[in-house]
Amino acid sequence: PYYFSNGFDFAYDWTKELGDWAWDSAFQFPQEAGVLLKTAITNGGKGYAKDALVMRFLNNNDTGVRFVHKYSPELTRVAAALQFTLPGTPAMFGGDEIGANYEPYSNLTPIPWKDTYGLRPLYKRLIELKHTVPALSSTKLEVLDVDTNSALAYVRPAVGDDGPVLVVLNFGGRARVRISGSALDPLLASSGGSLRDLLTGDTVRLAGGTVAMPAESAFVLTVGAR
């Protein structure tokens, strides 16, 4: 909160220590990542300054080994979905979209522009959703309760006549994730538990608030087609 209260309208998602990434330790423990990230994205439960613009990133010039190589392509996909569906502005560093393997300052050769991990289509879709789904451009966020420590779920509330979006992320192994919270009720009531995944176009069943999640997977869900 220091940066917003001292004159910045737009700031990196640091902790109270400059350069200490709020998300840093979460990805080291995938089976606990949902719990750790829930604290990080809500600023420890304190919230951010009203309408603060937070810069969300996976890599920047100071993060060393690129995220995809520090962790995995699979975890990168889930983390990218998080990055693009939270309030704030996602910041991509050169080569993120192809999983480039280099470290800023120590590797001065040109990036080989080859999409080794097939990340480009995902990033293209996430960028498209960020620009076209009103709920993903607002500052509103309702974090839900889940019964699985590896999972994180939240609703981006409706904007005008455009409906809400439910994001469910699983950073660990295969799981059946039970989700609860008042923000979920309107989605279940209007959909009957049958939702559309905006990433793939597939139908995802949320039966009694429970959804089956493959290992290291992400759903960006809404009612009807888009």
Short mmCIF file of C-alpha atoms in Angstrom, two decimals, residues 77 80 92 96-99 115-129 198-200:
data_model
loop_
_atom_site.label_atom_id
_atom_site.label_comp_id
_atom_site.label_asym_id
_atom_site.label_seq_id
_atom_site.Cartn_x
_atom_site.Cartn_y
_atom_site.Cartn_z
CA ARG A 77 -0.15 -21.73 -18.05
CA ALA A 80 -0.63 -16.77 -16.76
CA MET A 92 4.71 -9.30 -20.22
CA ASP A 96 7.21 -14.59 -22.24
CA GLU A 97 4.83 -15.54 -25.02
CA ILE A 98 7.19 -18.20 -26.36
CA GLY A 99 8.82 -19.37 -23.14
CA ASP A 115 7.33 -21.17 -29.44
CA THR A 116 8.87 -24.21 -27.79
CA TYR A 117 6.05 -24.86 -25.31
CA GLY A 118 3.06 -23.77 -27.37
CA LEU A 119 2.36 -20.78 -25.10
CA ARG A 120 1.57 -18.21 -27.78
CA PRO A 121 -2.05 -19.32 -28.45
CA LEU A 122 -2.81 -19.17 -24.71
CA TYR A 123 -1.39 -15.68 -24.34
CA LYS A 124 -3.22 -14.54 -27.46
CA ARG A 125 -6.52 -15.77 -25.99
CA LEU A 126 -5.83 -14.26 -22.56
CA ILE A 127 -5.07 -10.89 -24.14
CA GLU A 128 -8.26 -11.11 -26.18
CA LEU A 129 -10.33 -11.88 -23.09
CA LEU A 198 -13.66 -19.00 -22.16
CA LEU A 199 -10.19 -20.46 -22.69
CA THR A 200 -11.28 -23.56 -24.59
#
